[in-house]
């Protein structure tokens, strides 16, 4: 069915990423000098080394104005000697300073800069504990880049666009970081270069994730993914609906059947120079991209249904991961698989009671057309195992409302068939702040999926919904493949103010986490 309201293609532009510089000594002449202030400590900043006018201004701000250095606070003074603007940035208690705290401060700074329309600043770490300096410098830059994210593509009057969005018209956002320790200059430079790539990839994932369902359909997403692949020299292929039908991908085809925009399986492949495809070596990353989830015939209630445009966030994270893998030239073979469909309803739509033949030969009794994510993922996972024989498979999806109830927007649910992969992912989550909480995958739960008509139902009774999702997916992972399922329903689009750097848009959860995991794998 042709649909004139549907767009054939769309282009998305996340804007120009910020530029990070490392200075080997303080440069006082700048548009804005940013100094971190530690909470409730006598030596709140190291005054030695500062020109007297600036040191005096900082002391005055702290003493007279009672600036207390709490994370999430900031104070600006203008016309201080050689610095046009002085911005004091609260970074919290010294003993609590960690990457998450510094990221938060960085994101707050970015929002402030956007308001005052200043796009070039110098950060002087002053009295910050410098033992973990390269990590903290990286976290700060990361916070600035992520905190600057806005999605204003559909606002006629852009009140406060991000500096990255504006960069086309003016200069890019530029952050210069003074590196007080000569020895760490090179390391900080490398860390900042990586953070630039990783945050740009995260913001790309967020930009696409924010596109509404009338614009972003399986077919427009295919075009976007193709462009991202081309720009990053990734191999790109599409298993379209007709081919998927012939191949027996009954889950993907059923979920997409009610939409004017047919479903597809998008595949982006990164193979490092000189590396051969090798069984047991590739990392497969699979992400759910339901461009809009009405629930289908088992239709959802109206309240908040609009948020189901974010039901593609797992797949969008895969786009970001693939871009970052290519730009960082990681030493691993990485395959990104994005099953995409619009779960909506017309006379062609699949229905409760239908029995589906899945790609791996198993049959599914559809009890609820709103448990659609696992159906498209099942085919993608089975295909990934067969075709790429991965050494690890990581799947991300906004799969269940149950995980939102259980973990809210702080932790994502992790379900893993294997302890080592689970531990690696939890570690990567702790260092990126994209934290994971493990839920059990145990055969004792399998009976929740028993069906009198087929091998399993797609959704059982009310108990343990997130685990039902994980148990369902485990039926489609080939024996011997270490795999993990991340249920990101609660963290992919948290409410405004739930998390510091997100605002009221998609978070890009999963990009930083999985890139960190890949970087930690070593060569
Ligand atoms: N996309 C939803 C899950 C979801 C819910 C994501 C809330 C973000 C916020 C998924 O497709 C769904 O509808 N899940 C149902 C499954 C149920 C019908 C078995 C759920 O969890 O309610
Ligand atoms: Mn659903
Ligand atoms: Zn869904």
XYZ file of C-alpha atoms and ligand atoms in Angstrom:
547
model
C 0.000 0.000 0.000
C 1.480 3.332 -1.015
C 1.341 5.936 1.642
C 1.847 9.489 0.458
C 2.509 10.727 3.974
C 5.578 8.534 4.186
C 8.930 9.947 3.280
C 11.152 8.084 0.853
C 14.347 9.090 2.536
C 15.560 11.348 5.271
C 18.924 12.719 6.180
C 19.923 13.211 9.768
C 22.637 15.505 10.901
C 23.921 15.337 14.439
C 26.061 18.401 13.723
C 29.774 18.893 14.072
C 31.383 17.179 17.052
C 33.330 19.367 19.455
C 37.033 19.919 19.026
C 39.204 18.968 21.999
C 42.675 20.468 22.480
C 45.312 19.711 25.050
C 47.405 22.634 26.294
C 50.634 21.870 28.050
C 50.374 25.021 30.197
C 47.622 27.341 31.288
C 46.537 29.976 28.800
C 44.763 32.739 30.584
C 43.759 34.773 27.587
C 40.572 33.075 26.491
C 36.859 33.705 26.130
C 36.057 31.636 29.187
C 38.231 29.987 31.788
C 36.647 27.047 33.585
C 37.925 25.977 36.997
C 36.629 23.003 38.966
C 35.899 23.716 42.617
C 35.893 20.909 45.129
C 33.120 20.808 47.715
C 33.819 21.676 51.363
C 37.553 21.394 51.477
C 40.023 24.012 52.665
C 42.138 23.895 49.556
C 39.280 24.220 47.167
C 41.603 25.152 44.355
C 45.336 25.420 44.075
C 45.929 29.165 43.907
C 49.587 28.865 43.094
C 50.224 29.238 39.436
C 47.190 31.447 38.890
C 47.675 35.130 38.039
C 46.827 37.088 41.209
C 43.714 38.743 39.727
C 42.221 35.403 38.834
C 43.186 33.778 42.132
C 41.594 36.707 43.972
C 38.420 36.464 41.920
C 38.102 32.780 42.683
C 38.592 33.304 46.428
C 36.047 36.088 46.357
C 33.493 33.954 44.559
C 33.967 31.179 47.074
C 33.986 33.339 50.213
C 31.652 36.201 49.416
C 29.146 34.383 47.292
C 29.330 31.144 49.210
C 29.927 28.998 46.141
C 30.101 25.547 47.688
C 31.357 23.333 44.884
C 28.461 20.850 44.894
C 28.192 18.822 41.695
C 25.528 20.366 39.522
C 26.379 23.952 40.501
C 28.193 26.605 38.519
C 29.048 30.270 38.918
C 30.215 32.820 36.409
C 32.136 36.080 36.905
C 32.891 38.414 34.005
C 35.837 40.641 33.142
C 38.371 39.072 35.456
C 41.779 40.265 34.352
C 42.998 38.317 31.372
C 40.053 35.924 31.321
C 36.923 37.488 29.846
C 34.769 35.099 31.796
C 35.548 32.913 34.727
C 33.310 29.894 35.251
C 33.571 27.992 38.522
C 32.270 24.483 38.227
C 31.261 22.424 41.254
C 32.715 18.915 41.151
C 31.640 17.625 44.569
C 33.606 16.155 47.467
C 37.223 15.302 46.746
C 36.921 11.728 47.980
C 33.890 11.158 45.780
C 35.306 12.494 42.556
C 34.996 9.883 39.846
C 34.361 9.773 36.130
C 30.572 9.927 36.523
C 30.760 13.030 38.692
C 33.112 14.782 36.271
C 30.939 13.827 33.285
C 28.029 15.415 35.062
C 29.978 18.630 35.658
C 31.045 18.660 31.996
C 27.478 18.275 30.792
C 26.335 21.102 33.038
C 29.037 23.309 31.599
C 27.868 22.470 28.068
C 24.327 23.525 28.883
C 25.566 26.764 30.378
C 27.720 27.515 27.334
C 24.750 26.952 25.086
C 22.726 29.485 27.049
C 25.416 32.140 27.011
C 26.320 31.229 23.424
C 30.030 30.815 24.062
C 31.648 28.011 22.109
C 35.255 28.159 23.133
C 36.507 27.474 26.651
C 39.671 26.541 28.469
C 39.484 24.078 31.343
C 42.121 24.270 34.040
C 41.984 21.307 36.457
C 43.470 23.414 39.290
C 43.174 21.471 42.539
C 41.637 18.296 41.098
C 43.211 15.078 42.232
C 45.416 14.231 39.321
C 46.160 10.570 39.864
C 43.462 9.552 37.421
C 43.867 12.660 35.357
C 43.687 11.183 31.819
C 40.489 9.339 32.770
C 38.972 12.420 34.381
C 39.965 14.635 31.445
C 38.293 12.146 29.129
C 35.174 12.013 31.271
C 34.984 15.789 31.313
C 35.222 16.038 27.533
C 32.640 13.276 27.242
C 30.264 15.158 29.529
C 30.664 18.342 27.513
C 29.929 16.596 24.218
C 26.964 14.566 25.509
C 25.573 17.441 27.576
C 25.508 19.701 24.552
C 23.172 17.316 22.717
C 19.823 18.749 21.678
C 17.297 17.589 19.141
C 15.695 20.667 17.612
C 15.314 19.478 14.022
C 11.568 20.132 14.065
C 11.540 23.432 15.955
C 10.814 26.388 13.655
C 12.241 28.762 16.183
C 15.354 27.283 17.714
C 15.568 28.896 21.128
C 18.664 27.096 22.312
C 20.074 24.717 19.744
C 23.128 22.744 20.723
C 26.498 24.220 19.859
C 27.087 21.091 17.798
C 23.941 21.689 15.766
C 24.928 25.328 15.277
C 28.450 24.431 14.249
C 27.519 24.431 10.573
C 26.874 28.155 10.786
C 29.596 29.174 13.167
C 32.659 27.563 14.687
C 32.524 24.167 16.387
C 32.427 23.888 20.145
C 36.057 23.963 21.253
C 37.275 22.699 24.609
C 40.917 23.226 25.514
C 42.149 21.280 28.489
C 45.286 22.373 30.324
C 47.411 19.440 31.202
C 49.393 20.342 34.309
C 51.520 17.230 34.111
C 53.824 17.205 31.065
C 54.118 13.420 31.141
C 50.428 12.852 30.610
C 49.978 15.162 27.612
C 50.225 12.355 25.053
C 47.858 10.080 26.966
C 45.320 12.846 27.435
C 45.513 13.647 23.727
C 44.794 10.035 22.836
C 41.950 9.762 25.351
C 40.337 12.958 24.052
C 40.596 11.806 20.444
C 38.807 8.584 21.399
C 36.148 10.423 23.382
C 35.491 12.667 20.409
C 34.744 9.631 18.224
C 32.715 7.815 20.883
C 30.554 10.778 21.887
C 29.935 11.695 18.243
C 28.770 8.109 17.673
C 26.552 8.306 20.769
C 25.040 11.581 19.633
C 24.484 10.108 16.176
C 22.552 7.220 17.749
C 20.545 9.761 19.761
C 19.769 11.922 16.729
C 18.361 9.013 14.760
C 16.552 7.641 17.815
C 14.738 10.961 18.286
C 13.238 10.906 14.785
C 9.481 10.349 14.981
C 7.687 7.321 13.563
C 6.230 9.174 10.571
C 9.745 10.060 9.418
C 11.745 7.097 10.574
C 10.325 3.910 9.095
C 12.089 0.654 8.272
C 12.712 1.984 4.749
C 14.069 5.402 5.739
C 16.153 3.739 8.433
C 17.633 1.486 5.759
C 18.789 4.584 3.859
C 20.272 6.156 6.978
C 22.129 2.960 7.901
C 23.435 2.660 4.344
C 24.796 6.218 4.516
C 26.452 5.639 7.883
C 28.039 2.457 6.550
C 29.309 4.217 3.413
C 30.724 7.142 5.378
C 32.662 4.731 7.589
C 33.682 2.175 4.929
C 31.600 -0.561 6.531
C 30.226 -3.437 4.505
C 26.457 -3.025 4.288
C 23.747 -5.457 3.313
C 19.993 -5.688 3.643
C 17.820 -8.754 3.901
C 14.585 -7.257 2.632
C 11.092 -8.496 3.476
C 10.774 -10.718 0.389
C 14.115 -12.379 0.998
C 13.397 -12.737 4.712
C 10.132 -14.466 3.819
C 11.948 -16.918 1.529
C 14.605 -17.536 4.151
C 11.961 -18.405 6.732
C 12.286 -15.429 9.048
C 8.738 -15.813 10.292
C 9.166 -13.543 13.308
C 10.491 -10.529 11.439
C 7.924 -10.891 8.649
C 4.958 -11.287 11.011
C 5.773 -8.239 13.117
C 6.219 -6.027 10.062
C 3.206 -7.365 8.151
C 0.757 -4.637 9.195
C 2.903 -1.728 8.057
C 3.110 0.097 4.731
C 6.859 0.108 5.241
C 8.091 -3.507 5.036
C 10.458 -4.982 7.645
C 14.125 -5.692 6.987
C 17.293 -6.998 8.558
C 20.140 -4.478 8.195
C 23.726 -5.707 8.508
C 26.793 -3.529 8.973
C 30.149 -5.241 9.102
C 33.502 -3.962 10.269
C 36.536 -6.064 9.439
C 39.870 -4.519 10.447
C 42.543 -4.260 7.784
C 44.478 -7.470 7.356
C 42.143 -9.549 9.537
C 40.435 -12.636 8.132
C 36.907 -13.711 8.963
C 37.331 -16.428 11.525
C 34.800 -18.671 13.249
C 34.596 -17.901 16.955
C 36.244 -14.501 16.608
C 33.599 -11.987 15.524
C 31.563 -9.996 18.001
C 27.939 -9.770 16.874
C 25.918 -6.824 18.162
C 22.178 -7.080 17.615
C 19.719 -4.237 18.287
C 15.930 -4.033 18.192
C 14.665 -1.334 15.855
C 10.881 -1.249 16.043
C 10.352 2.160 14.469
C 7.020 2.481 16.225
C 5.303 0.039 18.552
C 1.526 0.410 18.672
C 1.320 -3.060 20.212
C -0.355 -4.302 17.020
C -3.745 -6.019 17.374
C -2.992 -6.329 21.102
C -2.977 -2.548 20.987
C -1.411 -0.410 23.704
C -3.347 2.154 25.742
C -3.146 5.740 24.429
C -1.305 7.271 27.380
C 2.386 7.725 26.551
C 2.129 5.608 23.430
C 4.090 8.337 21.629
C 7.177 7.237 23.533
C 7.107 4.046 21.484
C 8.977 5.945 18.781
C 11.950 5.151 21.039
C 11.397 1.426 20.546
C 14.242 1.498 18.032
C 16.926 2.580 20.514
C 18.715 -0.786 20.653
C 19.198 -0.700 16.892
C 20.308 2.926 16.992
C 22.973 2.012 19.548
C 24.230 -0.582 17.054
C 24.586 2.159 14.414
C 26.700 4.210 16.817
C 28.812 1.219 17.866
C 29.590 0.343 14.258
C 30.599 3.902 13.412
C 32.837 4.078 16.486
C 34.406 0.653 15.805
C 35.369 1.809 12.309
C 36.617 5.247 13.338
C 38.646 3.882 16.254
C 39.960 1.121 13.978
C 39.384 -1.462 16.682
C 41.309 -4.699 16.134
C 38.165 -6.877 16.153
C 35.723 -8.124 13.567
C 32.373 -6.618 14.568
C 29.047 -7.348 12.913
C 26.025 -5.170 13.664
C 22.586 -6.614 12.948
C 19.481 -4.467 13.110
C 16.125 -6.144 12.600
C 13.655 -3.361 11.857
C 9.866 -3.318 11.608
C 6.932 -1.103 12.438
C 4.562 -2.921 14.782
C 1.213 -1.617 13.669
C -2.092 -2.967 12.515
C -4.129 -3.303 9.369
C -5.842 -6.281 7.754
C -2.444 -7.837 7.002
C -1.212 -7.557 10.570
C -0.303 -10.680 12.528
C -2.722 -11.606 15.276
C -2.921 -13.335 18.631
C -3.204 -17.088 18.092
C -1.022 -17.058 14.986
C 1.710 -19.684 14.911
C 5.004 -18.575 13.411
C 7.878 -20.569 11.923
C 11.086 -18.934 12.978
C 14.434 -18.869 11.145
C 15.990 -21.587 13.341
C 13.036 -23.926 12.741
C 11.274 -23.443 16.065
C 7.596 -22.479 16.231
C 6.006 -19.691 18.255
C 2.441 -19.348 19.438
C 1.643 -15.620 19.436
C -0.210 -14.829 22.643
C 0.371 -11.092 22.451
C 1.325 -9.051 19.383
C 2.836 -6.466 21.722
C 5.663 -8.857 22.617
C 7.069 -8.198 19.143
C 10.668 -7.263 19.883
C 11.709 -10.796 20.779
C 10.210 -12.096 17.513
C 12.293 -9.883 15.238
C 15.362 -10.362 17.459
C 14.981 -14.150 17.470
C 15.402 -14.315 13.697
C 18.312 -11.865 13.737
C 20.085 -13.777 16.522
C 19.613 -17.166 14.855
C 20.873 -15.741 11.564
C 23.877 -14.072 13.237
C 24.866 -17.355 14.909
C 24.562 -19.352 11.713
C 26.221 -16.896 9.356
C 29.016 -15.355 11.504
C 29.653 -18.010 14.185
C 30.459 -15.185 16.626
C 32.729 -15.549 19.640
C 30.304 -13.318 21.539
C 26.835 -11.986 20.835
C 25.483 -8.889 22.570
C 21.867 -7.961 22.006
C 20.206 -4.707 23.114
C 16.525 -3.919 23.146
C 13.778 -1.860 24.744
C 12.120 -5.178 25.432
C 9.870 -5.031 28.481
C 7.925 -2.614 30.647
C 8.784 -5.009 33.477
C 12.425 -3.939 33.503
C 11.333 -0.305 33.828
C 9.292 -1.261 36.890
C 12.175 -3.273 38.364
C 15.210 -1.083 37.678
C 13.867 2.317 36.614
C 16.178 4.487 34.555
C 19.400 3.835 36.493
C 20.420 0.280 35.566
C 19.666 -1.699 32.432
C 18.735 -5.351 32.881
C 21.428 -7.833 31.915
C 20.656 -11.441 31.159
C 23.543 -13.603 30.076
C 24.083 -17.212 29.259
C 27.660 -17.024 30.436
C 29.449 -15.508 33.451
C 32.607 -14.235 31.770
C 30.747 -12.121 29.212
C 28.408 -10.873 31.946
C 31.383 -9.798 34.071
C 33.046 -8.036 31.127
C 29.858 -6.116 30.351
C 29.240 -5.156 33.987
C 32.828 -3.843 34.214
C 32.398 -1.820 31.012
C 29.129 -0.482 32.417
C 30.781 0.653 35.624
C 33.509 2.582 33.861
C 31.151 4.267 31.390
C 28.365 4.888 33.909
C 25.983 2.838 31.725
C 25.362 0.374 34.502
C 23.916 -3.122 34.296
C 22.144 -5.295 36.833
C 22.057 -9.004 36.193
C 18.821 -10.973 36.324
C 18.772 -14.773 36.355
C 18.341 -16.841 33.230
C 17.440 -20.214 34.612
C 15.723 -23.195 33.027
C 13.257 -23.101 35.936
C 11.667 -20.119 34.160
C 11.290 -21.945 30.860
C 7.880 -23.351 31.757
C 6.446 -19.822 31.707
C 6.783 -20.016 27.918
C 5.142 -23.431 27.453
C 2.437 -23.528 24.805
C -0.126 -26.246 24.056
C 0.103 -25.381 20.336
C 3.732 -24.673 19.479
C 7.274 -24.833 20.865
C 6.712 -21.724 22.956
C 4.499 -18.691 23.427
C 5.925 -15.234 22.839
C 4.519 -14.007 26.138
C 3.413 -15.973 29.165
C 1.577 -14.987 32.335
C 2.381 -11.889 34.419
C 5.414 -13.311 36.203
C 9.021 -12.313 35.499
C 8.450 -10.536 32.188
C 12.023 -9.351 31.636
C 13.284 -12.886 32.263
C 10.645 -14.353 29.959
C 12.097 -12.089 27.280
C 15.617 -13.353 27.970
C 14.492 -16.999 28.111
C 12.660 -16.576 24.827
C 15.737 -15.142 23.096
C 17.970 -17.905 24.499
C 15.992 -20.387 22.373
C 17.494 -18.767 19.281
C 21.159 -18.609 20.278
C 23.204 -21.452 18.810
C 24.855 -23.828 21.282
C 28.243 -22.672 22.471
C 27.855 -18.980 21.583
C 28.416 -16.790 24.659
C 25.672 -14.212 24.576
C 24.030 -11.446 26.568
C 20.733 -9.617 26.402
C 20.510 -6.026 27.637
C 16.967 -4.865 28.334
C 17.340 -1.099 27.927
C 13.636 -0.174 28.124
C 14.198 1.981 31.224
C 17.425 3.710 30.228
C 17.010 4.420 26.516
C 14.797 7.485 26.950
C 14.593 8.437 30.605
C 12.359 11.297 31.631
C 13.775 14.798 31.763
C 16.153 15.277 34.700
C 16.318 11.585 35.507
C 19.904 11.564 34.380
C 22.251 14.511 34.124
C 23.255 14.497 30.505
C 20.141 13.356 28.772
C 17.652 16.192 28.873
C 14.363 14.940 27.521
C 15.619 12.887 24.603
C 17.123 9.506 23.759
C 20.237 8.666 25.780
C 22.190 6.595 23.261
C 22.606 3.974 26.011
C 24.767 1.084 24.910
C 27.136 2.860 22.544
C 29.708 3.857 25.164
C 29.216 0.600 27.057
C 29.788 -1.752 24.124
C 32.644 0.314 22.681
C 34.322 0.128 26.104
C 33.744 -3.630 26.145
C 35.348 -3.930 22.691
C 38.289 -1.736 23.700
C 38.847 -3.857 26.807
C 38.969 -7.049 24.748
C 42.524 -6.207 23.770
C 44.059 -7.210 20.485
N 8.532 -1.867 23.482
C 7.827 -2.500 24.514
C 8.530 -2.434 25.864
C 8.630 -1.072 26.520
C 7.706 -0.695 27.473
C 9.663 -0.224 26.236
C 7.824 0.525 28.109
C 9.786 1.009 26.868
C 8.852 1.374 27.805
C 7.627 -3.979 24.183
O 7.496 -4.279 22.851
C 6.344 -4.382 24.846
O 5.329 -3.931 24.431
N 6.465 -5.199 25.882
C 5.340 -5.657 26.605
C 5.367 -7.143 26.509
C 4.164 -7.795 27.066
C 2.987 -7.585 26.180
C 4.442 -9.261 27.176
C 5.482 -5.200 28.055
O 6.579 -5.311 28.599
O 4.519 -4.685 28.597
Mn 5.513 -4.153 22.181
Zn 8.350 -2.997 21.531
